[in-house]
Structure formats: structure tokens, C-alpha cells
């Protein structure tokens, strides 16, 4: 069914045949007004006809029916009346457990063999978490979960045993551009919230806390109950009746008609004015020639008719606005408002690696070996993390960017410094050089400040170069290559 801008209702096909523009038609369906449970089983008079719910009950009471009538939310359909439900009353549908819209295997360009579609991960994330929550993905792959988490303001940790997967994920996250969603706990968010909800902006101090969520789009959820309980409809109706009722009576008196409100035609022609019958109009080949008195009558009648319809349309618009304003809203959590003038990139994150430098052995009874009871007094000392790294450097050296640029140490020994824990000697050409060795944390990331302090210590110790060994470096640390005369070489441990 369709409703034209003139208020005329018909089937969609008939409305198009009459020449109404498709974009101006309001689509609606007739809902059932009866229920198997009370509130009532009374006769309802609508447009001069009386209806009963039969063996059932009406879904609302007499006051509710009065407001449905005033809001023009009822329509007769042969032997019954139905509730007019427009498509914009609730233009969305809830997501159920049937996800047919995520089944396509061509939704994303795959960069990894077992890459999950972004839409699937996004839906799971939005259903199971809130902004600021921590998401753990123990099987990183191409980093889809981390990328989606980054986009939707979730903190994340992702793990994989493959360096290829981690490299792909890192490049994907760092190369992505994300929308800048408006935080609810921000000045811009408060202004947008006030604009959307048609309320005064909040004066509450903002902290930019993402846990308060974003400002989301919302849609009205207009129901029969919300219309039946809307007392403002009565106020609007009474206000316009003071204007509409005198005009209706004047029009009836002028044309000698007994039209009720629903019977007043949208346009006045010669038949409705009483100048000719329907049969006479059908047989006329030329427009009816009116006398001077008839022309004056028609002009005055058209003026009253136009005033009535102008007020009638204004009343309907005001009632519709009241219905939309009083209705409940459904938040669209997958559609937050974003600032089109801003582009967001990934927040700071680290890529950390843990290698099995230390393995606890077991004896023949599968019991862990207690290193404190070993006969060799040096055994426990060799288990320290720095000692293991120094031992590895002594045998493996340091491989730089080019294969020929390997630093092979002639000797590596401990150094009693605050950050520099080792001294390595190697030959460059015919010259022997001393390298200060800085070892980063076993379970962490090296910061730029750590490298600066270590380089200063290397300079004070008259070393030729600082070699930093770490699993991962903070982003700003990668740009730090020299302090004074001390070059800084960053070796990534694996």
C-alpha cells in the first residue's frame, strides 16, 4: 500500500498509475488491531461504519482508538479495520542468528590463506564487546581481529607462531586508515548528541574516555502503543479543530453538503460543486460553461476548500512529528557518527617476541630439575637472561642489513654498567674496536630514552659503538641511530 503526498491511499501500482512520483509515496501495511487478550471488546466507529473484534479483543482501549483515528493511523479493509504501519516507523531489522549477508567468500581481498571476512569479525566484536574492552585473538593470521578492534575502539592483543602472519598483520594495521568516530565523552560528541536528540547540549565536563562509547545513529521505533499513549495528539487535535471545524461547516453550508471530515474531496470539481452529475460530466466533450453566479460560487468554495486542506495537512504534519518525537529509539551500534574532516591511523602498539632461551629440563621421573641443587655452582648463573644473550653474541655475532656486514666478536665479557651489561671486541679493517652491549628486557619493548641513556654510558666508557639487543623497539626508538660520536646499532633478537 502507498500514501501520496495529498494523503490519498491506494495500492502502490494504482498510485503510480495516477502519476504520483515514486519518491513521494509513503509505503505502509495494515497491521492487525485484534488480540487474543484484553484490553477491550467494544464497538469501534470509523468513518461512519462500526466494527467489532469478533471473538478476540482490541489491542488498545477506546482512548487509544480515538488517538489512532486522530493520527490517521487506521484504515478500513473490507470487513475489518487495520493499523497503518509505515515502513519508516521502524526502518531497520534486528540481526538474528541467520547471517546470510556474511556468507560471500569474495567480501575481502585475501592476503592470507585462512583469512576471515571482516564483516563476520566485526559483527562478533560489536555483539560481544564495548568500546575500550580488551580483545584477545590467539590466532592472529592476517590480523583481521586486530584491525577490526582498532577501528571500533577496542584494545587488542593478538598472537601467532608465524612471522609471516605477524608481518602481514603489522603492515595491515599500520597502513590502514580508520574513521574518526565521535566520542560520547567529548565536546563534539555532546554537541552532536544534542543535535540528534533535539535537546540542550550537556554541560558536563568531558575527559575523552572511550569507555563511554560513541555517538550512534538511531531510528524511531513507532508502535501502536506509543501512539495510543501519546496525549499530545489530543492537544494538537483540539488546537486545529478550532480552525478546521468552522471551515468544514462553512463549506458544507455553502455547497449544501453534509460532508464529514473524511468525506471532503482533495479537489473540487463540477460534480462535487453540484453543477453537473457524474453521467453528464462523462458525456461532456467541452468544459462546462458556468454562469457568473456559478463562477463566483466556485471561486469562494475553492478558497474555503484550500484553507481547510492547508490546515488539515499542517495538523497531520504536527501529529506525525509528535509521534516521531515521543517514540522510543533504537541505537544502531554499527553506525556511529564520524568526523569527515579527520582521518585516524592506528594507535601505538608493540610487536613483542618471546623465544625459548631457557628450557626447564626434567629427570627420568618427569620431575622438573631443581637448578639450585646442581653440583656446578656456575649452572644457576648461566641461566640469567643477559648471560644467555652474551653467550649467544659470543658465538653468533650480530648480522647487520647486508650479509657482508656481520660483526664477529673476538671476545664478549660482562660489563658492570647501569644499562651496558657487556663489552664486545671485534676487528674492523686492521683496527680493534670496543662495542658496548645493551640488552633490552626479556618481556618488553625498548624505549628511545633507554637507548639515549645507554649511548651516554657507552660514551663515558670510551666505547666505539653501542649495540642494542631487543625483541622489539618502540616506534620512536627506530629513528635513533647516533648520539654524539657513538653510533647506535639495533639488533632484533628472535
Short mmCIF file of C-alpha atoms in Angstrom, two decimals:
data_model
loop_
_atom_site.label_atom_id
_atom_site.label_comp_id
_atom_site.label_asym_id
_atom_site.label_seq_id
_atom_site.Cartn_x
_atom_site.Cartn_y
_atom_site.Cartn_z
CA UNK A 1 0.00 0.00 0.00
CA UNK A 2 1.07 3.57 -0.65
CA UNK A 3 0.11 7.03 0.58
CA UNK A 4 0.57 10.01 -1.74
CA UNK A 5 1.65 13.46 -0.66
CA UNK A 6 -2.01 14.51 -0.96
CA UNK A 7 -2.94 11.94 1.71
CA UNK A 8 -4.69 9.68 -0.77
CA UNK A 9 -4.19 5.96 -0.08
CA UNK A 10 -4.26 3.13 -2.59
CA UNK A 11 -2.23 0.19 -3.80
CA UNK A 12 1.30 1.01 -4.91
CA UNK A 13 0.51 0.19 -8.53
CA UNK A 14 -2.58 2.42 -8.62
CA UNK A 15 -0.66 5.30 -7.05
CA UNK A 16 1.99 5.08 -9.78
CA UNK A 17 -0.67 4.85 -12.48
CA UNK A 18 -2.22 8.07 -11.17
CA UNK A 19 1.09 9.82 -11.75
CA UNK A 20 2.33 10.25 -8.19
CA UNK A 21 6.16 10.37 -8.05
CA UNK A 22 7.57 7.19 -6.53
CA UNK A 23 9.95 9.12 -4.23
CA UNK A 24 6.98 10.96 -2.66
CA UNK A 25 4.99 7.82 -1.81
CA UNK A 26 4.92 6.54 1.77
CA UNK A 27 4.83 2.75 1.88
CA UNK A 28 2.68 1.19 4.56
CA UNK A 29 0.99 -2.05 5.53
CA UNK A 30 -2.12 -2.77 7.58
CA UNK A 31 -1.42 -4.45 10.89
CA UNK A 32 -3.92 -6.42 12.92
CA UNK A 33 -5.74 -4.45 15.64
CA UNK A 34 -7.07 -7.53 17.42
CA UNK A 35 -5.51 -9.78 20.04
CA UNK A 36 -6.41 -12.88 22.00
CA UNK A 37 -6.06 -10.92 25.23
CA UNK A 38 -7.86 -7.81 26.56
CA UNK A 39 -7.93 -4.71 26.98
CA UNK A 40 -11.39 -4.48 25.37
CA UNK A 41 -14.15 -5.87 23.17
CA UNK A 42 -16.26 -2.80 22.36
CA UNK A 43 -17.68 -1.49 19.06
CA UNK A 44 -15.47 1.00 17.20
CA UNK A 45 -16.94 3.53 14.79
CA UNK A 46 -14.62 4.55 11.98
CA UNK A 47 -15.62 6.73 9.02
CA UNK A 48 -19.32 6.07 9.61
CA UNK A 49 -19.01 2.29 9.99
CA UNK A 50 -18.97 0.19 13.16
CA UNK A 51 -16.51 -2.66 13.68
CA UNK A 52 -16.12 -5.28 16.40
CA UNK A 53 -13.16 -7.55 17.21
CA UNK A 54 -15.30 -10.67 16.82
CA UNK A 55 -14.23 -13.41 19.23
CA UNK A 56 -10.98 -11.59 20.02
CA UNK A 57 -10.14 -8.33 21.78
CA UNK A 58 -8.84 -4.97 20.63
CA UNK A 59 -5.16 -4.26 21.23
CA UNK A 60 -5.94 -0.87 22.77
CA UNK A 61 -8.75 0.86 24.62
CA UNK A 62 -11.29 3.46 23.49
CA UNK A 63 -8.94 6.38 24.19
CA UNK A 64 -6.25 4.64 22.16
CA UNK A 65 -8.65 4.19 19.24
CA UNK A 66 -9.53 7.87 19.45
CA UNK A 67 -5.86 8.82 19.08
CA UNK A 68 -5.28 6.34 16.27
CA UNK A 69 -8.18 7.93 14.42
CA UNK A 70 -6.91 11.46 15.04
CA UNK A 71 -3.43 10.45 13.87
CA UNK A 72 -4.93 8.83 10.76
CA UNK A 73 -3.36 5.53 11.74
CA UNK A 74 -6.38 3.38 10.88
CA UNK A 75 -7.70 2.26 7.52
CA UNK A 76 -10.68 0.11 6.58
CA UNK A 77 -10.10 -3.08 4.65
CA UNK A 78 -13.35 -4.69 3.53
CA UNK A 79 -14.90 -6.09 6.72
CA UNK A 80 -12.20 -5.00 9.16
CA UNK A 81 -10.05 -2.07 10.18
CA UNK A 82 -6.29 -2.25 10.32
CA UNK A 83 -3.45 -0.31 11.93
CA UNK A 84 -1.43 1.77 9.45
CA UNK A 85 2.25 0.92 9.90
CA UNK A 86 4.61 2.96 7.72
CA UNK A 87 7.93 1.50 6.66
CA UNK A 88 9.76 4.38 8.35
CA UNK A 89 8.11 3.54 11.69
CA UNK A 90 10.93 1.03 12.15
CA UNK A 91 13.14 1.08 9.02
CA UNK A 92 15.67 -1.47 10.32
CA UNK A 93 15.50 -5.11 11.35
CA UNK A 94 17.25 -6.91 14.20
CA UNK A 95 20.15 -9.22 13.44
CA UNK A 96 19.22 -12.83 14.18
CA UNK A 97 21.35 -15.97 14.17
CA UNK A 98 20.96 -16.23 10.38
CA UNK A 99 23.91 -14.30 8.90
CA UNK A 100 23.27 -14.74 5.18
CA UNK A 101 24.85 -11.34 4.46
CA UNK A 102 28.26 -12.60 5.60
CA UNK A 103 28.37 -15.80 3.55
CA UNK A 104 30.14 -14.46 0.47
CA UNK A 105 33.70 -15.66 0.04
CA UNK A 106 34.56 -12.60 -2.06
CA UNK A 107 33.85 -9.93 0.57
CA UNK A 108 37.53 -9.09 1.16
CA UNK A 109 40.73 -9.27 -0.85
CA UNK A 110 42.55 -12.07 0.93
CA UNK A 111 46.19 -11.65 1.90
CA UNK A 112 46.31 -14.82 3.99
CA UNK A 113 45.17 -18.32 3.24
CA UNK A 114 42.75 -18.66 6.17
CA UNK A 115 41.64 -15.03 6.38
CA UNK A 116 38.19 -14.49 7.92
CA UNK A 117 35.82 -11.97 6.34
CA UNK A 118 35.96 -8.59 8.07
CA UNK A 119 32.18 -8.39 8.36
CA UNK A 120 31.99 -11.62 10.37
CA UNK A 121 34.62 -10.48 12.86
CA UNK A 122 33.02 -7.03 13.08
CA UNK A 123 29.62 -8.47 13.90
CA UNK A 124 31.02 -10.73 16.61
CA UNK A 125 33.03 -7.85 18.06
CA UNK A 126 30.08 -5.43 18.16
CA UNK A 127 27.83 -8.06 19.76
CA UNK A 128 30.26 -9.17 22.44
CA UNK A 129 32.25 -6.06 23.44
CA UNK A 130 32.07 -2.34 24.11
CA UNK A 131 34.50 0.47 23.22
CA UNK A 132 37.58 0.26 25.44
CA UNK A 133 37.28 -3.50 26.06
CA UNK A 134 40.26 -5.79 25.58
CA UNK A 135 40.03 -8.34 22.75
CA UNK A 136 42.32 -11.39 22.65
CA UNK A 137 42.94 -13.25 19.40
CA UNK A 138 45.32 -16.18 19.97
CA UNK A 139 45.42 -17.00 16.22
CA UNK A 140 46.43 -13.77 14.52
CA UNK A 141 46.63 -14.78 10.87
CA UNK A 142 46.40 -11.67 8.71
CA UNK A 143 45.31 -9.55 11.70
CA UNK A 144 41.63 -9.17 10.86
CA UNK A 145 40.55 -9.20 14.51
CA UNK A 146 43.21 -6.66 15.47
CA UNK A 147 42.30 -4.41 12.53
CA UNK A 148 38.58 -4.50 13.33
CA UNK A 149 39.31 -3.93 17.03
CA UNK A 150 41.47 -0.92 16.18
CA UNK A 151 38.71 0.54 14.01
CA UNK A 152 36.00 0.14 16.65
CA UNK A 153 37.97 1.46 19.61
CA UNK A 154 38.77 -1.84 21.30
CA UNK A 155 42.14 -2.63 22.80
CA UNK A 156 43.62 -5.83 21.45
CA UNK A 157 46.27 -8.50 21.86
CA UNK A 158 46.92 -10.93 19.04
CA UNK A 159 49.32 -13.90 18.94
CA UNK A 160 50.76 -16.12 16.23
CA UNK A 161 53.64 -18.55 15.85
CA UNK A 162 54.30 -17.47 12.25
CA UNK A 163 56.48 -14.48 11.50
CA UNK A 164 54.77 -14.18 8.10
CA UNK A 165 51.38 -13.75 9.78
CA UNK A 166 52.71 -11.14 12.21
CA UNK A 167 54.42 -9.21 9.42
CA UNK A 168 51.21 -9.17 7.36
CA UNK A 169 49.14 -8.09 10.36
CA UNK A 170 51.57 -5.34 11.30
CA UNK A 171 51.63 -3.92 7.76
CA UNK A 172 47.85 -4.13 7.51
CA UNK A 173 47.20 -2.32 10.78
CA UNK A 174 49.80 0.38 10.24
CA UNK A 175 48.74 1.01 6.64
CA UNK A 176 45.01 1.26 7.32
CA UNK A 177 43.03 4.47 7.63
CA UNK A 178 40.15 4.44 10.09
CA UNK A 179 37.11 6.71 10.51
CA UNK A 180 37.26 9.16 13.41
CA UNK A 181 34.16 8.29 15.44
CA UNK A 182 32.71 10.97 17.72
CA UNK A 183 33.23 10.05 21.36
CA UNK A 184 30.20 10.49 23.61
CA UNK A 185 32.60 11.83 26.25
CA UNK A 186 33.81 14.77 24.12
CA UNK A 187 32.64 18.29 23.40
CA UNK A 188 31.98 17.48 19.75
CA UNK A 189 30.08 14.36 20.83
CA UNK A 190 27.92 16.32 23.27
CA UNK A 191 27.01 18.81 20.53
CA UNK A 192 26.14 16.02 18.09
CA UNK A 193 24.12 14.15 20.73
CA UNK A 194 22.13 17.32 21.44
CA UNK A 195 21.51 17.83 17.73
CA UNK A 196 20.33 14.25 17.20
CA UNK A 197 18.15 14.05 20.32
CA UNK A 198 16.84 17.62 19.97
CA UNK A 199 17.90 18.53 23.49
CA UNK A 200 20.14 21.15 25.03
CA UNK A 201 23.86 20.23 24.93
CA UNK A 202 25.23 18.71 28.13
CA UNK A 203 27.40 20.96 30.28
CA UNK A 204 29.18 18.00 31.89
CA UNK A 205 32.99 18.11 31.78
CA UNK A 206 34.50 15.75 29.21
CA UNK A 207 37.54 13.51 29.61
CA UNK A 208 37.67 11.82 26.21
CA UNK A 209 37.04 8.43 27.82
CA UNK A 210 36.32 5.90 25.09
CA UNK A 211 34.54 3.61 27.56
CA UNK A 212 31.56 5.98 27.39
CA UNK A 213 31.12 4.85 23.79
CA UNK A 214 30.42 6.78 20.60
CA UNK A 215 27.53 8.93 19.42
CA UNK A 216 25.42 6.48 17.42
CA UNK A 217 22.80 6.91 14.75
CA UNK A 218 19.33 5.95 15.88
CA UNK A 219 15.97 5.25 14.31
CA UNK A 220 12.49 5.71 15.78
CA UNK A 221 10.59 2.61 16.81
CA UNK A 222 6.99 3.76 16.47
CA UNK A 223 4.48 1.29 17.83
CA UNK A 224 0.72 1.20 18.24
CA UNK A 225 1.24 1.53 22.00
CA UNK A 226 3.36 4.68 21.68
CA UNK A 227 0.65 6.35 19.56
CA UNK A 228 -2.21 5.26 21.81
CA UNK A 229 -0.41 6.67 24.87
CA UNK A 230 0.60 9.96 23.23
CA UNK A 231 -1.54 12.60 24.97
CA UNK A 232 -0.02 15.36 22.84
CA UNK A 233 -2.13 14.13 19.90
CA UNK A 234 -5.27 15.28 21.73
CA UNK A 235 -3.77 18.73 22.33
CA UNK A 236 -2.79 19.14 18.66
CA UNK A 237 -6.19 17.90 17.50
CA UNK A 238 -8.12 20.30 19.74
CA UNK A 239 -5.95 23.22 18.63
CA UNK A 240 -6.59 22.62 14.93
CA UNK A 241 -10.29 21.82 15.39
CA UNK A 242 -10.83 25.45 16.33
CA UNK A 243 -9.81 26.29 12.76
CA UNK A 244 -10.90 23.22 10.80
CA UNK A 245 -14.43 22.72 12.13
CA UNK A 246 -15.75 26.24 11.26
CA UNK A 247 -14.25 25.88 7.77
CA UNK A 248 -15.92 22.49 7.29
CA UNK A 249 -19.31 23.82 8.37
CA UNK A 250 -18.91 26.86 6.14
CA UNK A 251 -18.00 24.67 3.17
CA UNK A 252 -21.00 22.35 3.80
CA UNK A 253 -23.37 25.31 4.13
CA UNK A 254 -22.01 26.95 1.02
CA UNK A 255 -22.28 23.80 -1.12
CA UNK A 256 -25.34 22.40 0.66
CA UNK A 257 -23.41 19.26 1.61
CA UNK A 258 -23.15 17.15 4.78
CA UNK A 259 -19.53 16.13 4.40
CA UNK A 260 -17.73 14.66 7.38
CA UNK A 261 -14.01 15.28 7.59
CA UNK A 262 -13.04 12.05 5.83
CA UNK A 263 -15.52 12.75 3.02
CA UNK A 264 -14.15 16.12 1.90
CA UNK A 265 -12.54 15.51 -1.51
CA UNK A 266 -8.99 16.51 -2.20
CA UNK A 267 -10.07 18.51 -5.25
CA UNK A 268 -13.39 20.21 -6.01
CA UNK A 269 -14.78 19.58 -9.50
CA UNK A 270 -18.08 20.44 -11.16
CA UNK A 271 -19.68 17.25 -9.83
CA UNK A 272 -18.77 17.91 -6.16
CA UNK A 273 -19.92 21.52 -6.59
CA UNK A 274 -23.31 20.31 -7.82
CA UNK A 275 -23.08 21.89 -11.28
CA UNK A 276 -23.49 18.55 -13.08
CA UNK A 277 -23.83 14.83 -12.43
CA UNK A 278 -21.19 12.18 -12.93
CA UNK A 279 -23.01 10.94 -16.03
CA UNK A 280 -23.23 14.42 -17.52
CA UNK A 281 -19.56 15.05 -16.92
CA UNK A 282 -18.65 11.78 -18.64
CA UNK A 283 -20.61 12.74 -21.76
CA UNK A 284 -19.29 16.31 -21.97
CA UNK A 285 -16.70 16.93 -24.63
CA UNK A 286 -16.11 20.53 -23.67
CA UNK A 287 -15.65 22.08 -20.19
CA UNK A 288 -18.92 23.11 -18.57
CA UNK A 289 -19.71 26.77 -19.19
CA UNK A 290 -20.58 28.39 -15.86
CA UNK A 291 -22.74 31.41 -15.26
CA UNK A 292 -21.34 34.42 -13.41
CA UNK A 293 -23.08 33.35 -10.18
CA UNK A 294 -21.71 29.81 -10.53
CA UNK A 295 -18.20 31.11 -11.20
CA UNK A 296 -18.32 33.29 -8.08
CA UNK A 297 -19.63 30.35 -6.08
CA UNK A 298 -16.85 28.12 -7.35
CA UNK A 299 -14.17 30.72 -6.58
CA UNK A 300 -15.36 31.18 -3.00
CA UNK A 301 -15.82 27.44 -2.44
CA UNK A 302 -12.32 26.73 -3.75
CA UNK A 303 -10.90 29.33 -1.35
CA UNK A 304 -12.60 27.76 1.69
CA UNK A 305 -11.64 24.29 0.49
CA UNK A 306 -7.99 25.32 0.07
CA UNK A 307 -7.87 26.84 3.58
CA UNK A 308 -9.34 23.68 5.08
CA UNK A 309 -6.86 21.38 3.36
CA UNK A 310 -3.91 23.62 4.24
CA UNK A 311 -4.84 23.42 7.94
CA UNK A 312 -5.60 19.71 7.60
CA UNK A 313 -2.13 18.95 6.17
CA UNK A 314 -0.45 21.15 8.82
CA UNK A 315 -2.27 19.22 11.56
CA UNK A 316 -1.13 15.88 10.15
CA UNK A 317 2.49 17.04 9.95
CA UNK A 318 2.42 18.24 13.55
CA UNK A 319 0.85 14.98 14.75
CA UNK A 320 3.42 12.92 12.79
CA UNK A 321 6.25 14.98 14.31
CA UNK A 322 4.83 14.41 17.79
CA UNK A 323 4.57 10.66 17.16
CA UNK A 324 8.20 10.50 16.00
CA UNK A 325 9.42 12.62 18.93
CA UNK A 326 7.55 10.59 21.57
CA UNK A 327 8.52 7.20 20.15
CA UNK A 328 11.32 5.09 21.55
CA UNK A 329 14.61 4.93 19.69
CA UNK A 330 16.78 2.02 18.66
CA UNK A 331 20.51 2.75 18.61
CA UNK A 332 22.44 1.50 15.59
CA UNK A 333 25.65 0.35 17.22
CA UNK A 334 27.24 -0.40 13.86
CA UNK A 335 26.69 3.20 12.69
CA UNK A 336 28.44 5.73 14.92
CA UNK A 337 28.75 9.29 13.66
CA UNK A 338 32.21 10.16 12.37
CA UNK A 339 34.05 13.41 11.75
CA UNK A 340 34.60 13.53 7.98
CA UNK A 341 37.33 16.16 8.41
CA UNK A 342 39.57 13.81 10.39
CA UNK A 343 41.36 10.62 9.41
CA UNK A 344 42.56 8.28 12.12
CA UNK A 345 45.50 5.88 11.96
CA UNK A 346 46.38 3.06 14.33
CA UNK A 347 47.16 3.90 17.92
CA UNK A 348 50.54 2.99 19.38
CA UNK A 349 51.21 -0.74 19.69
CA UNK A 350 54.21 -3.02 20.04
CA UNK A 351 55.22 -6.25 18.41
CA UNK A 352 56.88 -8.41 21.04
CA UNK A 353 58.54 -11.77 20.74
CA UNK A 354 59.38 -14.39 23.34
CA UNK A 355 61.96 -17.00 22.45
CA UNK A 356 62.64 -20.21 24.41
CA UNK A 357 66.07 -19.18 25.72
CA UNK A 358 65.50 -21.08 28.90
CA UNK A 359 64.07 -24.57 28.97
CA UNK A 360 63.37 -26.31 32.23
CA UNK A 361 64.54 -29.89 31.96
CA UNK A 362 63.00 -32.97 33.54
CA UNK A 363 64.67 -36.04 35.01
CA UNK A 364 63.92 -39.69 34.39
CA UNK A 365 60.84 -39.41 36.65
CA UNK A 366 59.44 -36.47 34.66
CA UNK A 367 60.18 -34.17 37.59
CA UNK A 368 61.46 -30.64 36.99
CA UNK A 369 65.21 -30.37 37.63
CA UNK A 370 65.94 -28.06 40.56
CA UNK A 371 68.87 -25.97 39.31
CA UNK A 372 69.69 -24.85 42.86
CA UNK A 373 70.75 -28.41 43.68
CA UNK A 374 73.08 -28.75 40.68
CA UNK A 375 76.66 -29.62 41.59
CA UNK A 376 78.14 -26.98 39.27
CA UNK A 377 77.98 -23.65 41.15
CA UNK A 378 78.00 -21.72 37.85
CA UNK A 379 74.94 -23.51 36.49
CA UNK A 380 72.34 -21.19 38.01
CA UNK A 381 74.25 -18.09 36.99
CA UNK A 382 74.32 -19.15 33.35
CA UNK A 383 70.55 -19.27 33.36
CA UNK A 384 70.24 -15.49 33.69
CA UNK A 385 68.81 -13.80 30.61
CA UNK A 386 71.73 -11.34 29.96
CA UNK A 387 74.28 -14.12 30.31
CA UNK A 388 72.45 -16.22 27.74
CA UNK A 389 72.33 -13.32 25.27
CA UNK A 390 76.03 -12.54 25.77
CA UNK A 391 76.86 -16.20 25.21
CA UNK A 392 74.83 -16.17 22.01
CA UNK A 393 76.58 -13.00 20.81
CA UNK A 394 79.96 -14.57 21.50
CA UNK A 395 79.23 -17.45 19.14
CA UNK A 396 76.83 -15.95 16.57
CA UNK A 397 77.84 -12.30 16.40
CA UNK A 398 75.50 -9.62 15.02
CA UNK A 399 74.13 -9.72 11.47
CA UNK A 400 73.51 -6.26 10.02
CA UNK A 401 71.41 -5.32 6.96
CA UNK A 402 73.87 -6.70 4.43
CA UNK A 403 75.28 -10.20 4.62
CA UNK A 404 78.86 -8.95 4.45
CA UNK A 405 78.25 -6.60 7.39
CA UNK A 406 78.40 -9.22 10.11
CA UNK A 407 80.07 -8.25 13.36
CA UNK A 408 82.00 -11.23 14.66
CA UNK A 409 83.28 -10.78 18.19
CA UNK A 410 86.72 -11.91 19.23
CA UNK A 411 85.62 -11.72 22.84
CA UNK A 412 82.47 -10.89 24.83
CA UNK A 413 82.50 -10.36 28.54
CA UNK A 414 80.28 -8.82 31.20
CA UNK A 415 80.50 -5.11 31.95
CA UNK A 416 79.36 -3.63 35.30
CA UNK A 417 77.29 -0.77 33.92
CA UNK A 418 73.80 0.52 34.73
CA UNK A 419 72.43 -0.28 31.25
CA UNK A 420 75.53 -1.53 29.42
CA UNK A 421 75.96 -5.12 30.57
CA UNK A 422 78.59 -6.38 28.17
CA UNK A 423 81.78 -5.47 26.31
CA UNK A 424 82.44 -6.96 22.91
CA UNK A 425 85.66 -6.66 20.95
CA UNK A 426 85.75 -7.04 17.17
CA UNK A 427 88.02 -6.05 14.27
CA UNK A 428 87.07 -3.52 11.62
CA UNK A 429 89.76 -3.50 8.98
CA UNK A 430 93.02 -3.62 10.95
CA UNK A 431 91.58 -1.78 13.93
CA UNK A 432 90.18 -3.44 17.03
CA UNK A 433 87.03 -1.76 18.32
CA UNK A 434 85.09 -1.98 21.56
CA UNK A 435 81.31 -2.35 21.50
CA UNK A 436 79.09 -1.57 24.44
CA UNK A 437 76.27 -4.15 24.59
CA UNK A 438 72.85 -3.12 25.84
CA UNK A 439 70.28 -5.90 26.30
CA UNK A 440 66.61 -5.00 26.37
CA UNK A 441 64.02 -6.55 28.67
CA UNK A 442 63.08 -10.18 28.29
CA UNK A 443 59.35 -9.44 28.29
CA UNK A 444 59.09 -5.89 26.99
CA UNK A 445 59.97 -3.20 24.47
CA UNK A 446 62.98 -0.87 24.34
CA UNK A 447 62.12 2.83 24.56
CA UNK A 448 64.06 5.70 22.97
CA UNK A 449 65.01 7.00 26.43
CA UNK A 450 66.69 3.66 27.21
CA UNK A 451 68.84 3.92 24.09
CA UNK A 452 69.81 7.53 24.90
CA UNK A 453 70.97 6.62 28.41
CA UNK A 454 72.81 3.54 27.18
CA UNK A 455 74.58 5.60 24.47
CA UNK A 456 75.67 8.17 27.08
CA UNK A 457 77.04 5.39 29.25
CA UNK A 458 78.88 3.96 26.22
CA UNK A 459 80.43 7.38 25.59
CA UNK A 460 81.52 7.69 29.21
CA UNK A 461 83.11 4.24 28.96
CA UNK A 462 85.01 5.30 25.83
CA UNK A 463 83.36 2.62 23.68
CA UNK A 464 83.35 2.93 19.88
CA UNK A 465 79.78 1.79 19.26
CA UNK A 466 76.62 0.78 21.12
CA UNK A 467 74.92 -2.45 20.12
CA UNK A 468 71.37 -2.74 21.45
CA UNK A 469 69.78 -6.19 21.51
CA UNK A 470 66.00 -6.42 21.98
CA UNK A 471 62.96 -8.32 20.85
CA UNK A 472 61.22 -5.11 19.81
CA UNK A 473 61.74 -1.37 19.73
CA UNK A 474 59.26 1.40 20.41
CA UNK A 475 58.36 3.35 17.26
CA UNK A 476 60.39 6.47 18.13
CA UNK A 477 63.40 4.32 19.02
CA UNK A 478 63.76 3.09 15.43
CA UNK A 479 64.74 6.63 14.32
CA UNK A 480 67.55 6.90 16.89
CA UNK A 481 70.83 5.91 15.21
CA UNK A 482 73.55 8.05 16.84
CA UNK A 483 74.36 10.07 19.96
CA UNK A 484 77.37 12.32 19.55
CA UNK A 485 80.23 10.18 18.29
CA UNK A 486 78.60 6.91 19.38
CA UNK A 487 76.76 5.04 16.58
CA UNK A 488 73.80 3.01 17.79
CA UNK A 489 73.20 -0.36 16.12
CA UNK A 490 69.88 -2.01 16.89
CA UNK A 491 69.85 -5.80 16.70
CA UNK A 492 66.48 -7.57 16.78
CA UNK A 493 66.59 -10.79 18.72
CA UNK A 494 64.50 -13.75 17.70
#
